[in-house]
Short mmCIF file of C-alpha atoms in Angstrom, two decimals:
data_model
loop_
_atom_site.label_atom_id
_atom_site.label_comp_id
_atom_site.label_asym_id
_atom_site.label_seq_id
_atom_site.Cartn_x
_atom_site.Cartn_y
_atom_site.Cartn_z
CA UNK A 103 -85.78 36.65 -32.35
CA UNK A 104 -83.30 34.29 -30.71
CA UNK A 105 -79.63 34.73 -31.44
CA UNK A 106 -77.61 31.86 -32.95
CA UNK A 107 -75.75 31.29 -29.67
CA UNK A 108 -79.02 31.17 -27.73
CA UNK A 109 -80.39 28.58 -30.15
CA UNK A 110 -77.26 26.50 -29.69
CA UNK A 111 -77.49 26.62 -25.89
CA UNK A 112 -81.20 25.76 -25.91
CA UNK A 113 -80.52 22.79 -28.19
CA UNK A 114 -77.75 21.66 -25.84
CA UNK A 115 -80.07 21.95 -22.86
CA UNK A 116 -82.77 19.90 -24.58
CA UNK A 117 -80.22 17.14 -25.17
CA UNK A 118 -81.79 15.90 -28.40
CA UNK A 119 -80.53 12.75 -30.06
CA UNK A 120 -80.50 14.04 -33.62
CA UNK A 121 -77.05 14.36 -35.29
CA UNK A 122 -76.95 18.16 -34.90
CA UNK A 123 -77.66 17.98 -31.16
CA UNK A 124 -75.02 15.31 -30.67
CA UNK A 125 -72.49 17.37 -32.61
CA UNK A 126 -73.35 20.38 -30.47
CA UNK A 127 -72.94 18.33 -27.31
CA UNK A 128 -69.47 17.28 -28.46
CA UNK A 129 -68.31 20.72 -29.62
CA UNK A 130 -69.62 22.45 -26.48
CA UNK A 131 -68.20 19.99 -23.96
CA UNK A 132 -65.90 21.30 -21.24
CA UNK A 133 -64.97 18.97 -18.35
CA UNK A 134 -65.07 20.30 -14.82
CA UNK A 135 -62.39 17.99 -13.48
CA UNK A 136 -59.66 19.06 -15.96
CA UNK A 137 -57.77 22.33 -15.67
CA UNK A 138 -57.66 24.83 -18.54
CA UNK A 139 -54.05 24.14 -19.54
CA UNK A 140 -54.61 20.39 -19.75
CA UNK A 141 -57.91 20.79 -21.59
CA UNK A 142 -56.20 23.02 -24.16
CA UNK A 143 -53.81 20.13 -24.84
CA UNK A 144 -56.34 17.28 -24.93
CA UNK A 145 -59.66 18.88 -25.96
CA UNK A 146 -59.36 18.41 -29.72
CA UNK A 147 -58.37 14.75 -29.32
CA UNK A 148 -61.21 14.05 -26.89
CA UNK A 149 -63.82 15.58 -29.22
CA UNK A 150 -62.41 13.90 -32.35
CA UNK A 151 -62.24 10.50 -30.67
CA UNK A 152 -65.76 10.80 -29.30
CA UNK A 153 -67.07 11.65 -32.75
CA UNK A 154 -65.16 8.70 -34.25
CA UNK A 155 -66.82 6.38 -31.71
CA UNK A 156 -70.14 7.05 -33.47
CA UNK A 157 -72.44 7.92 -30.52
CA UNK A 158 -76.12 7.60 -31.39
CA UNK A 159 -77.46 9.28 -28.24
CA UNK A 160 -76.58 12.61 -26.68
CA UNK A 161 -76.17 10.92 -23.30
CA UNK A 162 -73.83 8.38 -24.85
CA UNK A 163 -71.73 11.18 -26.32
CA UNK A 164 -71.62 12.98 -22.97
CA UNK A 165 -70.49 9.85 -21.12
CA UNK A 166 -67.80 9.16 -23.72
CA UNK A 167 -66.55 12.74 -23.52
CA UNK A 168 -66.21 12.57 -19.73
CA UNK A 169 -64.46 9.19 -19.81
CA UNK A 170 -62.06 10.21 -22.58
CA UNK A 171 -61.28 13.52 -20.89
CA UNK A 172 -60.23 11.80 -17.66
CA UNK A 173 -58.30 9.15 -19.59
CA UNK A 174 -56.52 11.67 -21.83
CA UNK A 175 -55.55 13.87 -18.88
CA UNK A 176 -54.02 10.83 -17.17
CA UNK A 177 -52.24 9.74 -20.38
CA UNK A 178 -50.68 13.17 -20.90
CA UNK A 179 -49.59 13.22 -17.27
CA UNK A 180 -47.83 9.87 -17.92
CA UNK A 181 -45.95 11.45 -20.83
CA UNK A 182 -47.91 9.67 -23.56
CA UNK A 183 -48.71 11.09 -26.99
CA UNK A 184 -52.44 11.17 -27.73
CA UNK A 185 -52.49 8.84 -30.73
CA UNK A 186 -55.46 6.49 -30.65
CA UNK A 187 -53.69 3.31 -31.74
CA UNK A 188 -51.05 3.80 -29.04
CA UNK A 189 -52.99 5.05 -26.02
CA UNK A 190 -56.26 3.18 -26.64
CA UNK A 191 -54.53 -0.19 -26.52
CA UNK A 192 -55.51 -2.99 -24.12
CA UNK A 193 -52.30 -2.57 -22.11
CA UNK A 194 -52.69 1.19 -21.59
CA UNK A 195 -56.40 1.02 -20.76
CA UNK A 196 -55.70 -1.75 -18.26
CA UNK A 197 -52.91 0.29 -16.66
CA UNK A 198 -55.29 3.23 -16.42
CA UNK A 199 -57.89 0.98 -14.77
CA UNK A 200 -55.37 -0.15 -12.16
CA UNK A 201 -53.59 3.13 -11.45
CA UNK A 202 -55.57 6.06 -12.81
CA UNK A 203 -59.11 5.43 -11.58
CA UNK A 204 -58.59 5.40 -7.83
CA UNK A 205 -60.64 8.61 -7.24
CA UNK A 206 -63.72 6.94 -8.78
CA UNK A 207 -66.07 4.63 -6.89
CA UNK A 208 -66.01 0.96 -7.88
CA UNK A 209 -69.20 1.08 -9.96
CA UNK A 210 -67.96 4.13 -11.87
CA UNK A 211 -64.61 2.44 -12.52
CA UNK A 212 -66.32 -0.60 -13.99
CA UNK A 213 -68.62 1.46 -16.21
CA UNK A 214 -65.84 3.74 -17.38
CA UNK A 215 -63.52 0.84 -18.20
CA UNK A 216 -66.25 -0.81 -20.29
CA UNK A 217 -66.92 2.50 -22.05
CA UNK A 218 -63.25 3.03 -22.91
CA UNK A 219 -62.93 -0.52 -24.21
CA UNK A 220 -66.00 -0.06 -26.41
CA UNK A 221 -64.66 3.21 -27.80
CA UNK A 222 -61.21 1.72 -28.39
CA UNK A 223 -62.58 -1.21 -30.37
CA UNK A 224 -64.41 1.21 -32.67
CA UNK A 225 -61.76 3.88 -33.24
CA UNK A 226 -58.64 1.67 -33.51
CA UNK A 227 -57.71 -0.67 -36.33
CA UNK A 228 -54.39 -2.19 -35.27
CA UNK A 229 -54.58 -2.18 -31.46
CA UNK A 230 -54.83 -5.85 -30.36
CA UNK A 231 -58.31 -5.75 -28.86
CA UNK A 232 -59.94 -9.17 -28.37
CA UNK A 233 -63.64 -9.60 -29.23
CA UNK A 234 -66.05 -8.34 -26.55
CA UNK A 235 -66.73 -10.88 -23.84
CA UNK A 236 -70.09 -12.61 -23.80
CA UNK A 237 -72.26 -10.64 -21.39
CA UNK A 238 -74.58 -13.54 -20.64
CA UNK A 239 -74.61 -14.78 -17.03
CA UNK A 240 -71.59 -16.91 -16.21
CA UNK A 241 -72.15 -20.47 -15.12
CA UNK A 242 -70.23 -22.11 -12.28
CA UNK A 243 -66.58 -23.04 -12.81
CA UNK A 244 -65.81 -26.62 -13.73
CA UNK A 245 -64.69 -28.79 -10.80
CA UNK A 246 -60.93 -29.39 -10.53
CA UNK A 247 -59.30 -32.76 -11.05
CA UNK A 248 -57.82 -34.66 -8.09
CA UNK A 249 -54.07 -35.06 -7.69
CA UNK A 250 -54.46 -38.75 -8.63
CA UNK A 251 -56.32 -37.85 -11.83
CA UNK A 252 -53.69 -35.27 -12.76
CA UNK A 253 -50.90 -37.79 -12.27
CA UNK A 254 -52.78 -40.20 -14.52
CA UNK A 255 -53.09 -37.55 -17.24
CA UNK A 256 -49.32 -36.99 -17.27
CA UNK A 257 -48.80 -40.73 -17.63
CA UNK A 258 -51.37 -40.99 -20.43
CA UNK A 259 -49.67 -38.10 -22.27
CA UNK A 260 -46.47 -40.16 -22.54
CA UNK A 261 -48.40 -43.16 -23.86
CA UNK A 262 -50.06 -41.44 -26.85
CA UNK A 263 -49.71 -43.36 -30.11
CA UNK A 264 -47.91 -40.63 -32.06
CA UNK A 265 -45.18 -38.11 -31.31
CA UNK A 266 -47.55 -35.28 -32.31
CA UNK A 267 -50.16 -36.35 -29.75
CA UNK A 268 -47.57 -36.89 -27.01
CA UNK A 269 -46.21 -33.42 -27.61
CA UNK A 270 -49.67 -31.81 -27.89
CA UNK A 271 -51.10 -33.41 -24.74
CA UNK A 272 -47.99 -32.60 -22.72
CA UNK A 273 -48.13 -28.98 -23.91
CA UNK A 274 -51.84 -28.66 -23.06
CA UNK A 275 -51.24 -30.05 -19.57
CA UNK A 276 -48.21 -27.82 -18.99
CA UNK A 277 -49.95 -24.63 -20.12
CA UNK A 278 -53.21 -25.21 -18.25
CA UNK A 279 -52.00 -26.89 -15.06
CA UNK A 280 -48.86 -24.78 -15.04
CA UNK A 281 -50.22 -21.30 -15.79
CA UNK A 282 -54.01 -21.49 -16.11
CA UNK A 283 -54.11 -20.93 -19.87
CA UNK A 284 -57.57 -20.62 -21.41
CA UNK A 285 -58.70 -22.58 -24.48
CA UNK A 286 -58.25 -19.62 -26.82
CA UNK A 287 -54.72 -18.97 -25.55
CA UNK A 288 -53.25 -22.43 -26.11
CA UNK A 289 -52.49 -22.06 -29.81
CA UNK A 290 -50.57 -18.77 -29.73
CA UNK A 291 -47.84 -19.64 -27.22
CA UNK A 292 -44.33 -20.20 -28.60
CA UNK A 293 -41.00 -20.71 -26.86
CA UNK A 294 -40.33 -16.94 -26.92
CA UNK A 295 -43.36 -16.50 -24.62
CA UNK A 296 -41.65 -18.63 -21.99
CA UNK A 297 -39.39 -16.28 -20.04
CA UNK A 298 -37.25 -16.28 -16.90
CA UNK A 299 -37.94 -13.54 -14.35
CA UNK A 300 -35.61 -13.57 -11.36
CA UNK A 301 -35.02 -17.33 -11.66
CA UNK A 302 -38.75 -17.98 -12.05
CA UNK A 303 -40.08 -19.56 -15.25
CA UNK A 304 -43.11 -17.64 -16.53
CA UNK A 305 -45.38 -17.50 -19.59
CA UNK A 306 -46.84 -14.55 -21.47
CA UNK A 307 -50.53 -15.26 -22.10
CA UNK A 308 -53.57 -13.50 -23.55
CA UNK A 309 -54.40 -9.98 -24.72
CA UNK A 310 -53.84 -7.77 -22.84
CA UNK A 311 -50.75 -9.79 -22.00
CA UNK A 312 -50.37 -11.18 -18.50
CA UNK A 313 -47.16 -12.82 -17.31
CA UNK A 314 -47.91 -15.93 -15.23
CA UNK A 315 -45.31 -17.86 -13.23
CA UNK A 316 -45.33 -21.56 -14.03
CA UNK A 317 -46.13 -24.07 -11.28
CA UNK A 318 -43.00 -25.93 -10.19
CA UNK A 319 -44.18 -29.37 -11.29
CA UNK A 320 -44.92 -28.14 -14.83
CA UNK A 321 -41.62 -26.39 -15.58
CA UNK A 322 -39.75 -29.46 -16.83
CA UNK A 323 -42.46 -30.72 -19.20
CA UNK A 324 -42.94 -27.17 -20.46
CA UNK A 325 -39.24 -26.84 -21.20
CA UNK A 326 -39.34 -30.18 -23.06
CA UNK A 327 -42.16 -29.11 -25.35
CA UNK A 328 -40.45 -25.75 -25.95
CA UNK A 329 -37.31 -27.55 -27.12
CA UNK A 330 -39.34 -29.89 -29.35
CA UNK A 331 -41.45 -27.07 -30.89
CA UNK A 332 -38.45 -25.44 -32.57
CA UNK A 333 -39.91 -21.93 -32.57
CA UNK A 334 -43.38 -23.04 -33.68
CA UNK A 335 -46.48 -22.78 -31.44
CA UNK A 336 -46.34 -25.28 -28.58
CA UNK A 337 -49.88 -26.48 -29.42
CA UNK A 338 -51.06 -26.80 -33.01
CA UNK A 339 -54.28 -27.97 -34.62
CA UNK A 340 -55.66 -27.99 -38.16
CA UNK A 341 -59.16 -27.20 -36.91
CA UNK A 342 -60.20 -23.56 -36.54
CA UNK A 343 -62.99 -21.92 -34.55
CA UNK A 344 -64.29 -21.86 -30.99
CA UNK A 345 -64.17 -25.66 -30.60
CA UNK A 346 -60.50 -25.89 -31.65
CA UNK A 347 -59.19 -26.79 -28.20
CA UNK A 348 -62.04 -29.19 -27.44
CA UNK A 349 -61.48 -30.98 -30.75
CA UNK A 350 -57.76 -31.36 -30.08
CA UNK A 351 -58.25 -32.65 -26.53
CA UNK A 352 -60.95 -34.98 -27.79
CA UNK A 353 -58.49 -36.52 -30.27
CA UNK A 354 -56.13 -37.78 -27.56
CA UNK A 355 -56.02 -41.51 -26.82
CA UNK A 356 -57.74 -41.76 -23.44
CA UNK A 357 -58.13 -45.03 -21.48
CA UNK A 358 -61.56 -45.79 -20.08
CA UNK A 359 -60.37 -45.53 -16.50
CA UNK A 360 -59.52 -41.80 -16.68
CA UNK A 361 -62.07 -38.98 -16.42
CA UNK A 362 -63.11 -36.88 -19.41
CA UNK A 363 -60.38 -34.36 -20.16
CA UNK A 364 -61.36 -30.68 -20.67
CA UNK A 365 -59.38 -27.45 -20.70
CA UNK A 366 -61.93 -25.84 -18.36
CA UNK A 367 -61.34 -28.46 -15.65
CA UNK A 368 -57.57 -28.26 -16.10
CA UNK A 369 -57.73 -24.48 -15.62
CA UNK A 370 -59.93 -24.95 -12.53
CA UNK A 371 -57.33 -27.37 -11.18
CA UNK A 372 -54.62 -24.72 -11.59
CA UNK A 373 -56.81 -22.08 -9.95
CA UNK A 374 -57.67 -24.34 -7.00
CA UNK A 375 -53.97 -25.11 -6.47
CA UNK A 376 -53.03 -21.42 -6.53
CA UNK A 377 -55.81 -20.46 -4.12
CA UNK A 378 -54.78 -23.24 -1.76
CA UNK A 379 -51.15 -22.07 -1.73
CA UNK A 380 -52.21 -18.46 -1.14
CA UNK A 381 -54.22 -19.48 1.96
CA UNK A 382 -57.53 -18.25 0.52
CA UNK A 383 -59.46 -20.96 2.43
CA UNK A 384 -58.19 -19.40 5.67
CA UNK A 385 -59.34 -15.95 4.49
CA UNK A 386 -62.83 -17.31 3.76
CA UNK A 387 -62.99 -19.02 7.15
CA UNK A 388 -61.76 -15.95 9.02
CA UNK A 389 -64.19 -13.64 7.19
CA UNK A 390 -67.10 -16.04 7.63
CA UNK A 391 -67.99 -16.03 3.92
CA UNK A 392 -68.74 -18.77 1.41
CA UNK A 393 -68.52 -16.78 -1.85
CA UNK A 394 -65.76 -14.63 -3.29
CA UNK A 395 -68.03 -12.51 -5.50
CA UNK A 396 -67.74 -9.52 -3.16
CA UNK A 397 -63.97 -9.57 -3.52
CA UNK A 398 -64.26 -8.08 -7.01
CA UNK A 399 -65.45 -4.82 -5.43
CA UNK A 400 -62.14 -4.55 -3.56
CA UNK A 401 -59.75 -5.36 -6.39
CA UNK A 402 -59.47 -1.73 -7.49
CA UNK A 403 -58.24 -0.78 -4.00
CA UNK A 404 -55.49 -3.41 -3.89
CA UNK A 405 -51.90 -2.83 -5.07
CA UNK A 406 -51.33 -3.87 -8.68
CA UNK A 407 -49.44 -7.13 -9.11
CA UNK A 408 -45.71 -6.66 -9.75
CA UNK A 409 -43.62 -9.11 -11.76
CA UNK A 410 -41.07 -10.83 -9.55
CA UNK A 411 -42.69 -9.78 -6.26
CA UNK A 412 -42.92 -12.36 -3.43
CA UNK A 413 -46.67 -12.65 -3.96
CA UNK A 414 -46.20 -13.19 -7.69
CA UNK A 415 -43.52 -15.85 -7.16
CA UNK A 416 -45.74 -17.67 -4.67
CA UNK A 417 -47.98 -18.68 -7.58
CA UNK A 418 -45.43 -21.32 -8.58
CA UNK A 419 -46.45 -23.45 -5.60
CA UNK A 420 -44.34 -25.79 -3.55
CA UNK A 421 -43.93 -28.68 -5.97
CA UNK A 422 -40.67 -29.80 -7.49
#
């Protein structure tokens, strides 16, 4: 007759996906890469959080346990308290991705980051996690506008029929051409998100928050719309939903001799300007490549961006 412990170990070895086997997998887990003292401090939290993430497969539970164990060990080393709402926030997980995953290969880093984000969305209620990104294949970026077209847009913004539209179009142009704001980020920016960092005007955008220096030629119009907004969002619209930005841009008075205005093309224009100033075309030419897709594999090995650094300030461009 098998002893109770033998039954437990045989069930663990079989790796069944029934609730009892998953529970056994969680309760029996012991990471190899974490020392005994650290595991004593983090083990209960790792098991509880894995259980709260509702794994439906034993392999899923095992992967979550390993990811959470590495993450928790790093968090404790950073002096953090293991409280899910605090440590499983977008900002902390992103910091872990940039600084705590260096021993892992690139593919493991990507998989582990996705796993932690999935767990965090399930087990937290107040952490500001955005909805999961659409995993469908991404289409090509929209083509940027020419300098002549951009100049025309600024002129058209000042010729809108109402003060509301003049303010709204100027704000959209300043946020997208100045800092590469996405459609979903336009309506949450207020004047308190516009900050000065070492004499550089910057904007806080998105979740997790990124601080983006504003292109030189967009600082003045941005400051004007900040003053006019009076503490309210710089861009407002009565419409809600995914087409909110498109509907607002579509309501502007546009002459027939200007191209169709879209947030996607404005953001591409900002990105093309930044890449030009950072000499990326020279990097492509020197490396003999025509696509930057492979660069994503190297991002994890590069130093994290620092606010106020020379490279960060170079994003403002050379305009006036």
